């Protein structure tokens, strides 16, 4: 009897041990997940069919061919901090109150005073925190730039400066890391090499990657034709060409990261998301505006997963909020009900009919624009139409702006350019994206489009109500005062005709 009892006990222990080992093995086989986020990069790449860069972005092209390429992925905002606040939470920035660029911030190294705190809704966690809860080691070796109050150490296991102070937002860590010179990547810093990791790596994309163009492949200023909404002048040609070169340079930077993953033995078990926070910074009308140039971003996903079938090209409308949800799903993490996005590879995935985007205060420029993109159209609603495209902004001292203003003063712009940049904006803009890829022929007053225009308008109006779009309400005086104080002594601000909302702070 005792012998039989002993055998049963031993058998149970072995089964328990086997179960434990199986569980451990399952945990160890979770995929690493890496977000490679390019700053300010429009998809001017061969894999996106760009005629100028075909053959000149070979790494992106091969990566897309071996993974899943999304042709119509959109940011939630055409500016970094608002977009990043959205995809790091999986929730639209206009719902969480993080829609105004560079808000809830500190100045001169001081801790954010409580009156400037923007706190996420109770119970909401960021994507890194949810991945931590799922057993992941987390890091961010780039910038945060989130418009809410948070403790970086709660999000990331490593990556905070030694003098980090909890509650300080935005620029923690080395946001300007040059990934062409990095020799030891953060994934190597996890104590347990069997632990899966979720990481964010930022490349400088449209801001600085043009310097990495392969030898003999750099485009000259006159090699790239300008879109007709820009005047054909040297400063505009230079800025526009710079972004094509930035795509070529980012291809080199991305290659360096992939090579390092392989060298460290991490590539095979890592699912890689490559995307950008929004479109081109070097050309006006893209960054900070809600046309395709500001909203359309590259998105490619590759990794050892059955869902990621090589050579897949998807043309459905997706949002970067879907990246947040998909990441959690792939990592086996909790999927909160409040998520705005969906798992792009779920069995019950439903293609979106519309994707919404929003622009609010950017630096000190106060504006409010909402946009809805569908399969064929882009609808834009300007809530401050009396404020021209060229109202005072952070780029005012750049040649692309000073030269444009000079041509306006001299009467040398085309009628469209003059009205577009310096005139009263239409309250509604409506474009046929296939017939009018530059979005210059506004169909809002065309009787042929009354019905489809109304559908987009009503969708946006309902969305604003249902999501309680915080852009409906004036920004808190304390936040505006902080913005005013941050900019008031800078020449571009002092000499500009700034928005009347700041009059209350003038002495």
CSV table of C-alpha atoms in Angstrom, one decimal:
chain,number,residue,atom,x,y,z
A,1,UNK,CA,0.0,0.0,0.0
A,2,UNK,CA,2.7,2.4,1.0
A,3,UNK,CA,4.7,1.5,-2.1
A,4,UNK,CA,1.8,2.3,-4.3
A,5,UNK,CA,1.2,5.5,-2.4
A,6,UNK,CA,4.9,6.5,-2.9
A,7,UNK,CA,4.7,5.8,-6.6
A,8,UNK,CA,1.6,8.0,-6.9
A,9,UNK,CA,3.3,10.9,-5.0
A,10,UNK,CA,6.4,10.7,-7.1
A,11,UNK,CA,4.3,10.6,-10.3
A,12,UNK,CA,2.4,13.6,-9.2
A,13,UNK,CA,5.6,15.5,-8.4
A,14,UNK,CA,7.1,14.6,-11.8
A,15,UNK,CA,3.9,15.7,-13.6
A,16,UNK,CA,3.9,18.9,-11.6
A,17,UNK,CA,7.6,19.5,-12.4
A,18,UNK,CA,6.9,18.7,-16.1
A,19,UNK,CA,3.9,21.2,-16.0
A,20,UNK,CA,6.2,23.8,-14.5
A,21,UNK,CA,8.8,23.3,-17.1
A,22,UNK,CA,6.3,23.4,-19.9
A,23,UNK,CA,4.9,26.6,-18.4
A,24,UNK,CA,8.5,28.1,-18.2
A,25,UNK,CA,9.2,27.0,-21.8
A,26,UNK,CA,6.0,28.7,-23.0
A,27,UNK,CA,7.0,31.9,-21.2
A,28,UNK,CA,10.5,31.7,-22.7
A,29,UNK,CA,9.1,31.2,-26.2
A,30,UNK,CA,7.1,34.4,-26.1
A,31,UNK,CA,8.3,36.6,-28.9
A,32,UNK,CA,10.3,39.7,-28.3
A,33,UNK,CA,8.6,42.7,-29.7
A,34,UNK,CA,10.4,45.8,-31.0
A,35,UNK,CA,9.0,49.1,-32.2
A,36,UNK,CA,11.4,50.9,-34.5
A,37,UNK,CA,9.9,54.3,-34.6
A,38,UNK,CA,11.1,56.8,-37.2
A,39,UNK,CA,10.6,60.4,-36.5
A,40,UNK,CA,8.7,62.4,-39.0
A,41,UNK,CA,9.0,60.0,-41.9
A,42,UNK,CA,6.6,59.8,-44.9
A,43,UNK,CA,6.6,56.5,-46.8
A,44,UNK,CA,8.7,57.7,-49.8
A,45,UNK,CA,10.0,54.2,-50.3
A,46,UNK,CA,10.3,51.6,-53.0
A,47,UNK,CA,8.0,49.2,-51.3
A,48,UNK,CA,5.3,51.9,-51.3
A,49,UNK,CA,5.7,52.4,-55.0
A,50,UNK,CA,7.6,55.7,-54.9
A,51,UNK,CA,9.1,56.2,-58.3
A,52,UNK,CA,12.0,58.2,-57.1
A,53,UNK,CA,13.2,55.9,-54.4
A,54,UNK,CA,12.5,52.5,-56.1
A,55,UNK,CA,15.7,50.6,-55.8
A,56,UNK,CA,17.1,53.0,-53.2
A,57,UNK,CA,15.4,51.6,-50.1
A,58,UNK,CA,16.5,48.0,-50.4
A,59,UNK,CA,16.3,47.1,-46.7
A,60,UNK,CA,12.8,48.4,-46.2
A,61,UNK,CA,11.8,46.7,-49.5
A,62,UNK,CA,13.2,43.4,-48.4
A,63,UNK,CA,11.7,43.7,-44.9
A,64,UNK,CA,8.3,44.5,-46.4
A,65,UNK,CA,8.6,41.5,-48.8
A,66,UNK,CA,9.4,39.2,-45.9
A,67,UNK,CA,6.6,40.5,-43.7
A,68,UNK,CA,3.4,42.4,-43.9
A,69,UNK,CA,3.2,45.9,-45.5
A,70,UNK,CA,0.4,48.2,-44.7
A,71,UNK,CA,-0.2,50.7,-47.6
A,72,UNK,CA,-2.7,52.9,-45.7
A,73,UNK,CA,-1.6,53.3,-42.1
A,74,UNK,CA,-2.4,56.6,-40.5
A,75,UNK,CA,-1.2,58.5,-37.4
A,76,UNK,CA,-3.7,59.9,-35.0
A,77,UNK,CA,-2.0,63.3,-35.2
A,78,UNK,CA,0.5,65.1,-37.5
A,79,UNK,CA,2.7,66.0,-34.6
A,80,UNK,CA,4.9,63.8,-32.4
A,81,UNK,CA,3.8,64.3,-28.7
A,82,UNK,CA,0.0,64.0,-29.5
A,83,UNK,CA,0.6,60.9,-31.7
A,84,UNK,CA,2.9,59.3,-29.2
A,85,UNK,CA,0.5,59.9,-26.3
A,86,UNK,CA,-2.0,58.0,-28.3
A,87,UNK,CA,-0.1,54.9,-29.4
A,88,UNK,CA,1.6,54.5,-26.0
A,89,UNK,CA,-1.8,54.1,-24.4
A,90,UNK,CA,-3.8,52.7,-27.3
A,91,UNK,CA,-6.3,55.5,-26.8
A,92,UNK,CA,-7.0,58.6,-29.0
A,93,UNK,CA,-5.2,61.6,-27.6
A,94,UNK,CA,-8.4,63.8,-27.8
A,95,UNK,CA,-10.1,61.4,-25.4
A,96,UNK,CA,-7.4,61.4,-22.8
A,97,UNK,CA,-6.8,65.1,-23.0
A,98,UNK,CA,-3.3,64.8,-24.3
A,99,UNK,CA,-4.0,66.4,-27.7
A,100,UNK,CA,-2.2,69.7,-27.2
A,101,UNK,CA,1.5,69.4,-28.3
A,102,UNK,CA,4.0,69.5,-25.4
A,103,UNK,CA,1.6,69.8,-22.5
A,104,UNK,CA,1.9,68.6,-18.9
A,105,UNK,CA,5.6,69.6,-19.1
A,106,UNK,CA,8.4,70.8,-17.0
A,107,UNK,CA,10.6,73.8,-17.6
A,108,UNK,CA,14.4,74.2,-16.9
A,109,UNK,CA,14.7,70.8,-15.2
A,110,UNK,CA,12.0,71.5,-12.6
A,111,UNK,CA,9.4,69.0,-11.6
A,112,UNK,CA,6.0,69.6,-13.2
A,113,UNK,CA,3.8,71.6,-10.8
A,114,UNK,CA,0.6,69.9,-10.0
A,115,UNK,CA,-1.5,72.5,-11.8
A,116,UNK,CA,0.1,71.3,-15.0
A,117,UNK,CA,-0.5,67.6,-14.5
A,118,UNK,CA,-2.5,65.8,-17.1
A,119,UNK,CA,-3.3,62.4,-15.6
A,120,UNK,CA,-4.5,59.5,-17.6
A,121,UNK,CA,-8.0,58.2,-16.7
A,122,UNK,CA,-8.1,56.0,-13.6
A,123,UNK,CA,-7.3,52.4,-14.4
A,124,UNK,CA,-5.6,53.2,-17.7
A,125,UNK,CA,-2.1,51.7,-18.2
A,126,UNK,CA,0.4,52.3,-21.0
A,127,UNK,CA,1.4,49.6,-23.4
A,128,UNK,CA,4.8,49.1,-21.7
A,129,UNK,CA,3.1,48.7,-18.3
A,130,UNK,CA,0.7,46.1,-19.7
A,131,UNK,CA,3.6,44.3,-21.4
A,132,UNK,CA,5.4,44.3,-18.0
A,133,UNK,CA,2.4,42.7,-16.4
A,134,UNK,CA,2.6,40.0,-19.1
A,135,UNK,CA,6.2,39.2,-18.1
A,136,UNK,CA,8.1,41.3,-20.5
A,137,UNK,CA,11.3,43.3,-19.8
A,138,UNK,CA,10.7,46.8,-21.2
A,139,UNK,CA,12.9,49.6,-22.5
A,140,UNK,CA,12.8,52.8,-24.5
A,141,UNK,CA,16.1,54.0,-25.7
A,142,UNK,CA,14.5,56.9,-27.6
A,143,UNK,CA,12.3,59.7,-26.6
A,144,UNK,CA,9.0,59.5,-24.8
A,145,UNK,CA,7.3,62.8,-25.6
A,146,UNK,CA,4.1,61.9,-23.8
A,147,UNK,CA,1.6,64.6,-22.8
A,148,UNK,CA,0.6,63.2,-19.5
A,149,UNK,CA,2.1,62.8,-16.0
A,150,UNK,CA,3.9,59.5,-15.5
A,151,UNK,CA,6.9,57.9,-13.9
A,152,UNK,CA,9.2,56.6,-16.6
A,153,UNK,CA,10.5,53.8,-14.3
A,154,UNK,CA,7.0,52.4,-14.1
A,155,UNK,CA,6.9,52.1,-17.9
A,156,UNK,CA,10.5,50.9,-18.6
A,157,UNK,CA,12.9,48.6,-16.8
A,158,UNK,CA,15.9,50.6,-18.1
A,159,UNK,CA,16.5,53.8,-20.0
A,160,UNK,CA,16.0,56.6,-17.5
A,161,UNK,CA,18.9,59.0,-16.8
A,162,UNK,CA,20.7,58.6,-13.5
A,163,UNK,CA,19.3,62.0,-12.4
A,164,UNK,CA,15.8,61.1,-13.4
A,165,UNK,CA,13.1,62.6,-11.2
A,166,UNK,CA,9.7,60.8,-11.1
A,167,UNK,CA,7.0,63.0,-12.7
A,168,UNK,CA,9.3,64.7,-15.2
A,169,UNK,CA,7.9,64.2,-18.7
A,170,UNK,CA,8.8,64.0,-22.3
A,171,UNK,CA,12.5,64.0,-23.0
A,172,UNK,CA,13.8,61.4,-20.6
A,173,UNK,CA,16.5,59.1,-21.8
A,174,UNK,CA,18.8,59.7,-24.8
A,175,UNK,CA,16.2,60.8,-27.4
A,176,UNK,CA,18.9,61.7,-29.9
A,177,UNK,CA,20.9,58.5,-29.9
A,178,UNK,CA,22.8,57.9,-33.1
A,179,UNK,CA,22.0,54.3,-33.8
A,180,UNK,CA,24.8,54.1,-36.4
A,181,UNK,CA,27.3,54.3,-33.5
A,182,UNK,CA,25.6,52.2,-30.8
A,183,UNK,CA,27.5,49.1,-30.0
A,184,UNK,CA,25.5,47.7,-27.1
A,185,UNK,CA,21.7,47.7,-27.5
A,186,UNK,CA,19.3,47.9,-24.5
A,187,UNK,CA,17.9,44.4,-25.1
A,188,UNK,CA,21.2,43.1,-23.9
A,189,UNK,CA,20.8,44.7,-20.5
A,190,UNK,CA,18.0,42.4,-19.2
A,191,UNK,CA,19.4,40.3,-16.3
A,192,UNK,CA,17.5,37.1,-17.5
A,193,UNK,CA,18.3,36.5,-21.1
A,194,UNK,CA,15.4,34.1,-21.3
A,195,UNK,CA,12.9,36.8,-20.5
A,196,UNK,CA,11.0,38.2,-23.5
A,197,UNK,CA,11.4,41.9,-24.1
A,198,UNK,CA,9.3,44.8,-25.5
A,199,UNK,CA,11.4,47.7,-26.6
A,200,UNK,CA,11.2,51.0,-28.4
A,201,UNK,CA,14.0,52.2,-30.6
A,202,UNK,CA,13.8,55.6,-32.3
A,203,UNK,CA,15.6,56.6,-35.4
A,204,UNK,CA,15.9,60.2,-36.5
A,205,UNK,CA,14.0,59.6,-39.8
A,206,UNK,CA,12.9,62.8,-41.5
A,207,UNK,CA,14.9,64.9,-39.1
A,208,UNK,CA,18.5,63.8,-39.5
A,209,UNK,CA,18.7,60.4,-41.3
A,210,UNK,CA,19.5,62.1,-44.7
A,211,UNK,CA,23.1,62.2,-43.6
A,212,UNK,CA,23.3,58.4,-43.8
A,213,UNK,CA,22.5,58.0,-47.5
A,214,UNK,CA,24.7,55.4,-49.1
A,215,UNK,CA,27.6,56.7,-51.1
A,216,UNK,CA,26.7,57.8,-54.6
A,217,UNK,CA,23.0,57.7,-53.9
A,218,UNK,CA,22.2,61.1,-52.5
A,219,UNK,CA,19.7,63.1,-54.5
A,220,UNK,CA,20.5,66.6,-55.7
A,221,UNK,CA,18.1,69.5,-55.1
A,222,UNK,CA,16.8,69.4,-58.7
A,223,UNK,CA,16.3,65.7,-58.8
A,224,UNK,CA,12.9,65.7,-57.2
A,225,UNK,CA,9.9,67.5,-58.7
A,226,UNK,CA,7.9,69.7,-56.3
A,227,UNK,CA,4.2,69.2,-55.6
A,228,UNK,CA,2.3,72.1,-57.2
A,229,UNK,CA,1.1,73.5,-53.8
A,230,UNK,CA,4.7,74.7,-53.2
A,231,UNK,CA,6.3,77.5,-55.2
A,232,UNK,CA,9.2,76.2,-57.2
A,233,UNK,CA,12.1,77.9,-55.4
A,234,UNK,CA,15.4,76.6,-54.0
A,235,UNK,CA,14.4,76.5,-50.3
A,236,UNK,CA,11.3,74.4,-51.1
A,237,UNK,CA,13.2,72.1,-53.5
A,238,UNK,CA,15.9,71.6,-50.9
A,239,UNK,CA,13.4,70.7,-48.1
A,240,UNK,CA,11.4,68.4,-50.4
A,241,UNK,CA,14.5,66.6,-51.6
A,242,UNK,CA,15.8,66.3,-48.1
A,243,UNK,CA,12.9,64.1,-47.2
A,244,UNK,CA,13.6,61.7,-50.1
A,245,UNK,CA,17.2,61.5,-48.9
A,246,UNK,CA,15.9,60.9,-45.3
A,247,UNK,CA,14.1,57.8,-46.5
A,248,UNK,CA,17.3,56.5,-48.1
A,249,UNK,CA,19.3,57.3,-45.0
A,250,UNK,CA,16.7,55.7,-42.7
A,251,UNK,CA,17.0,52.6,-44.8
A,252,UNK,CA,20.7,52.4,-43.7
A,253,UNK,CA,19.9,53.1,-40.1
A,254,UNK,CA,17.2,50.4,-40.1
A,255,UNK,CA,19.7,48.0,-41.6
A,256,UNK,CA,22.1,48.7,-38.8
A,257,UNK,CA,19.5,47.8,-36.2
A,258,UNK,CA,18.5,44.6,-37.9
A,259,UNK,CA,22.2,43.6,-38.2
A,260,UNK,CA,22.7,44.2,-34.5
A,261,UNK,CA,19.6,42.1,-33.6
A,262,UNK,CA,21.1,39.3,-35.7
A,263,UNK,CA,24.6,39.6,-34.2
A,264,UNK,CA,23.1,39.5,-30.7
A,265,UNK,CA,21.0,36.4,-31.5
A,266,UNK,CA,17.8,38.2,-31.0
A,267,UNK,CA,16.4,38.5,-34.5
A,268,UNK,CA,14.8,35.1,-35.0
A,269,UNK,CA,12.5,35.5,-32.0
A,270,UNK,CA,11.7,39.2,-32.4
A,271,UNK,CA,8.6,40.6,-34.0
A,272,UNK,CA,9.5,44.0,-35.4
A,273,UNK,CA,7.1,46.9,-36.1
A,274,UNK,CA,8.5,49.7,-38.2
A,275,UNK,CA,6.5,52.8,-38.3
A,276,UNK,CA,6.7,56.6,-38.0
A,277,UNK,CA,4.9,59.0,-35.6
A,278,UNK,CA,3.7,61.2,-38.5
A,279,UNK,CA,4.7,62.6,-41.9
A,280,UNK,CA,7.5,64.8,-43.2
A,281,UNK,CA,8.8,67.7,-41.1
A,282,UNK,CA,10.8,69.4,-43.8
A,283,UNK,CA,8.0,70.6,-46.0
A,284,UNK,CA,5.1,72.8,-45.0
A,285,UNK,CA,1.6,71.4,-45.2
A,286,UNK,CA,2.7,67.9,-44.0
A,287,UNK,CA,3.9,67.9,-40.4
A,288,UNK,CA,1.2,69.7,-38.2
A,289,UNK,CA,-1.5,69.5,-40.9
A,290,UNK,CA,-4.1,66.9,-41.7
A,291,UNK,CA,-3.5,66.2,-45.3
A,292,UNK,CA,-2.2,62.8,-46.4
A,293,UNK,CA,1.4,64.2,-46.1
A,294,UNK,CA,1.0,64.7,-42.4
A,295,UNK,CA,-1.1,61.7,-41.6
A,296,UNK,CA,0.0,58.8,-43.8
A,297,UNK,CA,2.9,56.8,-42.3
A,298,UNK,CA,4.9,53.7,-43.2
A,299,UNK,CA,3.9,50.5,-41.3
A,300,UNK,CA,5.6,47.1,-41.7
A,301,UNK,CA,5.5,44.1,-39.4
A,302,UNK,CA,7.8,41.1,-39.6
A,303,UNK,CA,8.5,38.2,-37.3
A,304,UNK,CA,8.3,34.5,-36.6
A,305,UNK,CA,4.5,34.3,-36.4
A,306,UNK,CA,2.0,32.4,-38.5
A,307,UNK,CA,0.0,35.7,-38.7
A,308,UNK,CA,2.8,37.4,-40.4
A,309,UNK,CA,2.7,35.8,-43.8
A,310,UNK,CA,5.6,36.9,-46.0
A,311,UNK,CA,4.7,39.1,-48.9
A,312,UNK,CA,1.4,40.2,-47.6
A,313,UNK,CA,0.3,43.7,-48.7
A,314,UNK,CA,-2.7,45.2,-47.0
A,315,UNK,CA,-4.7,48.1,-48.3
A,316,UNK,CA,-7.3,48.4,-45.5
A,317,UNK,CA,-7.4,51.6,-43.4
A,318,UNK,CA,-5.4,51.2,-40.2
A,319,UNK,CA,-4.4,53.5,-37.4
A,320,UNK,CA,-1.3,53.5,-35.2
A,321,UNK,CA,-3.8,52.7,-32.4
A,322,UNK,CA,-4.0,49.3,-34.0
A,323,UNK,CA,-0.3,48.9,-33.5
A,324,UNK,CA,-0.9,49.2,-29.8
A,325,UNK,CA,-3.6,46.6,-29.7
A,326,UNK,CA,-1.7,44.2,-32.0
A,327,UNK,CA,1.4,44.4,-29.8
A,328,UNK,CA,-0.6,43.4,-26.7
A,329,UNK,CA,-2.2,40.6,-28.6
A,330,UNK,CA,1.1,39.2,-29.9
A,331,UNK,CA,2.6,39.4,-26.4
A,332,UNK,CA,-0.3,37.6,-24.8
A,333,UNK,CA,-0.9,40.7,-22.6
A,334,UNK,CA,-4.2,41.9,-21.2
A,335,UNK,CA,-6.3,43.7,-23.8
A,336,UNK,CA,-8.2,46.5,-21.9
A,337,UNK,CA,-11.7,47.2,-23.1
A,338,UNK,CA,-10.9,50.9,-23.5
A,339,UNK,CA,-8.5,50.3,-26.4
A,340,UNK,CA,-9.5,52.3,-29.5
A,341,UNK,CA,-7.6,50.0,-31.9
A,342,UNK,CA,-7.9,46.4,-32.7
A,343,UNK,CA,-5.6,43.4,-33.3
A,344,UNK,CA,-4.8,43.6,-37.0
A,345,UNK,CA,-4.5,39.8,-37.2
A,346,UNK,CA,-7.4,38.8,-35.0
A,347,UNK,CA,-10.0,36.3,-36.4
A,348,UNK,CA,-12.8,38.8,-35.7
A,349,UNK,CA,-10.9,41.7,-37.2
A,350,UNK,CA,-13.1,44.2,-39.1
A,351,UNK,CA,-11.8,46.6,-41.6
A,352,UNK,CA,-12.4,50.2,-40.6
A,353,UNK,CA,-14.5,52.4,-42.9
A,354,UNK,CA,-13.0,55.6,-41.4
A,355,UNK,CA,-9.9,56.6,-39.6
A,356,UNK,CA,-9.9,59.9,-37.6
A,357,UNK,CA,-7.0,62.3,-37.1
A,358,UNK,CA,-6.6,65.5,-35.1
A,359,UNK,CA,-4.4,68.5,-34.8
A,360,UNK,CA,-4.6,70.9,-31.9
A,361,UNK,CA,-2.2,73.4,-30.4
A,362,UNK,CA,1.3,72.8,-31.8
A,363,UNK,CA,4.0,74.5,-29.7
A,364,UNK,CA,2.5,78.0,-29.3
A,365,UNK,CA,0.3,77.9,-32.4
A,366,UNK,CA,-3.3,77.4,-31.4
A,367,UNK,CA,-5.4,75.6,-34.0
A,368,UNK,CA,-8.0,72.8,-34.2
A,369,UNK,CA,-8.4,70.6,-37.2
A,370,UNK,CA,-10.2,67.2,-37.4
A,371,UNK,CA,-10.0,64.8,-40.3
A,372,UNK,CA,-11.6,61.6,-41.5
A,373,UNK,CA,-10.1,59.4,-44.2
A,374,UNK,CA,-12.0,56.7,-46.0
A,375,UNK,CA,-11.2,54.4,-48.9
A,376,UNK,CA,-11.6,57.1,-51.5
A,377,UNK,CA,-11.8,60.5,-49.7
A,378,UNK,CA,-10.3,62.7,-47.1
A,379,UNK,CA,-12.6,65.1,-45.1
A,380,UNK,CA,-11.0,68.0,-43.2
A,381,UNK,CA,-12.8,70.3,-40.8
A,382,UNK,CA,-11.1,73.6,-39.9
A,383,UNK,CA,-12.4,75.0,-36.6
A,384,UNK,CA,-10.4,78.2,-36.9
A,385,UNK,CA,-10.7,79.0,-40.6
A,386,UNK,CA,-9.9,82.7,-40.1
A,387,UNK,CA,-6.4,81.6,-39.0
A,388,UNK,CA,-4.4,81.1,-42.2
A,389,UNK,CA,-2.1,78.1,-42.8
A,390,UNK,CA,0.8,80.6,-42.4
A,391,UNK,CA,-0.2,81.9,-39.0
A,392,UNK,CA,2.7,82.3,-36.6
A,393,UNK,CA,4.5,79.0,-36.0
A,394,UNK,CA,7.8,77.4,-34.9
A,395,UNK,CA,9.2,77.3,-38.4
A,396,UNK,CA,8.8,81.0,-39.1
A,397,UNK,CA,12.6,81.6,-39.2
A,398,UNK,CA,13.2,78.8,-41.7
A,399,UNK,CA,13.8,79.7,-45.4
A,400,UNK,CA,10.8,77.6,-46.5
A,401,UNK,CA,8.6,80.1,-44.5
A,402,UNK,CA,10.5,83.4,-45.0
A,403,UNK,CA,10.8,82.8,-48.8
A,404,UNK,CA,7.1,81.9,-49.1
A,405,UNK,CA,6.1,85.1,-47.2
A,406,UNK,CA,8.4,87.1,-49.5
A,407,UNK,CA,6.8,85.7,-52.6
A,408,UNK,CA,3.4,86.5,-51.1
A,409,UNK,CA,4.4,90.1,-50.4
A,410,UNK,CA,5.7,90.4,-54.0
A,411,UNK,CA,2.6,88.9,-55.6
A,412,UNK,CA,4.6,86.0,-57.1
A,413,UNK,CA,2.6,83.1,-55.9
A,414,UNK,CA,0.1,81.3,-58.1
A,415,UNK,CA,-3.6,82.1,-57.2
A,416,UNK,CA,-4.0,78.7,-55.6
A,417,UNK,CA,-0.8,79.0,-53.5
A,418,UNK,CA,-1.6,82.5,-52.3
A,419,UNK,CA,-5.1,81.6,-51.2
A,420,UNK,CA,-4.0,78.3,-49.7
A,421,UNK,CA,-1.2,79.6,-47.6
A,422,UNK,CA,-2.4,83.1,-46.7
A,423,UNK,CA,-6.2,83.2,-47.2
A,424,UNK,CA,-9.1,82.3,-45.0
A,425,UNK,CA,-9.3,78.5,-44.9
A,426,UNK,CA,-12.5,76.7,-45.9
A,427,UNK,CA,-14.5,75.4,-43.0
A,428,UNK,CA,-14.7,72.1,-44.8
A,429,UNK,CA,-12.3,70.4,-47.2
A,430,UNK,CA,-13.2,67.3,-49.2
A,431,UNK,CA,-10.8,65.5,-51.5
A,432,UNK,CA,-11.0,62.6,-53.9
A,433,UNK,CA,-7.7,60.9,-53.1
A,434,UNK,CA,-7.4,58.9,-56.3
A,435,UNK,CA,-8.3,61.6,-58.7
A,436,UNK,CA,-6.5,64.3,-56.7
A,437,UNK,CA,-3.6,62.9,-54.8
A,438,UNK,CA,-2.2,66.3,-54.0
A,439,UNK,CA,-5.6,67.3,-52.4
A,440,UNK,CA,-5.9,70.6,-54.2
A,441,UNK,CA,-9.4,70.4,-55.6
A,442,UNK,CA,-11.8,71.0,-52.7
A,443,UNK,CA,-15.1,69.2,-53.5
A,444,UNK,CA,-16.9,70.5,-50.4
A,445,UNK,CA,-19.1,72.8,-52.5
A,446,UNK,CA,-19.5,70.4,-55.4
A,447,UNK,CA,-23.2,69.3,-55.6
A,448,UNK,CA,-22.1,65.9,-57.0
A,449,UNK,CA,-20.6,65.0,-53.6
A,450,UNK,CA,-23.3,66.2,-51.2
A,451,UNK,CA,-24.3,62.7,-50.1
A,452,UNK,CA,-20.8,61.3,-49.5
A,453,UNK,CA,-19.6,64.6,-47.9
A,454,UNK,CA,-22.5,64.4,-45.5
A,455,UNK,CA,-21.6,60.9,-44.5
A,456,UNK,CA,-18.1,61.9,-43.6
A,457,UNK,CA,-19.3,65.1,-41.8
A,458,UNK,CA,-21.9,63.2,-39.7
A,459,UNK,CA,-19.4,60.5,-38.8
A,460,UNK,CA,-17.0,63.1,-37.5
A,461,UNK,CA,-19.7,65.0,-35.6
A,462,UNK,CA,-20.9,61.8,-34.0
A,463,UNK,CA,-17.3,60.7,-33.2
A,464,UNK,CA,-16.7,64.1,-31.5
A,465,UNK,CA,-19.7,63.6,-29.2
A,466,UNK,CA,-19.2,59.9,-28.5
A,467,UNK,CA,-15.6,60.2,-27.6
A,468,UNK,CA,-16.0,63.5,-25.8
A,469,UNK,CA,-13.3,65.1,-28.0
A,470,UNK,CA,-11.4,67.4,-25.5
A,471,UNK,CA,-10.6,69.8,-28.3
A,472,UNK,CA,-14.1,71.1,-27.9
A,473,UNK,CA,-13.0,72.8,-24.7
A,474,UNK,CA,-10.5,75.7,-24.2
A,475,UNK,CA,-7.1,74.6,-23.0
A,476,UNK,CA,-6.5,75.2,-19.3
A,477,UNK,CA,-5.1,78.6,-18.5
A,478,UNK,CA,-2.2,77.1,-16.6
A,479,UNK,CA,-1.1,75.1,-19.6
A,480,UNK,CA,-1.3,78.1,-21.9
A,481,UNK,CA,0.7,80.2,-19.4
A,482,UNK,CA,3.4,77.5,-19.3
A,483,UNK,CA,3.5,77.5,-23.1
A,484,UNK,CA,3.7,81.3,-23.2
A,485,UNK,CA,6.5,81.4,-20.6
A,486,UNK,CA,8.4,78.8,-22.5
A,487,UNK,CA,8.3,80.8,-25.8
A,488,UNK,CA,8.0,84.4,-24.8
A,489,UNK,CA,11.7,85.3,-25.0
A,490,UNK,CA,12.4,83.6,-28.3
A,491,UNK,CA,12.7,85.9,-31.3
A,492,UNK,CA,10.3,83.9,-33.5
A,493,UNK,CA,7.6,84.3,-30.8
A,494,UNK,CA,8.4,87.9,-29.7
A,495,UNK,CA,8.2,89.2,-33.3
A,496,UNK,CA,5.1,87.2,-34.3
A,497,UNK,CA,1.4,88.0,-34.4
A,498,UNK,CA,0.5,85.3,-31.9
A,499,UNK,CA,-2.9,84.0,-31.0
A,500,UNK,CA,-5.2,86.2,-28.9
A,501,UNK,CA,-5.5,83.5,-26.3
A,502,UNK,CA,-2.1,84.7,-25.0
A,503,UNK,CA,-3.1,88.3,-24.5
A,504,UNK,CA,-4.0,87.6,-20.8
A,505,UNK,CA,-0.4,86.8,-20.0
A,506,UNK,CA,1.1,90.0,-21.6
A,507,UNK,CA,2.4,92.6,-19.2
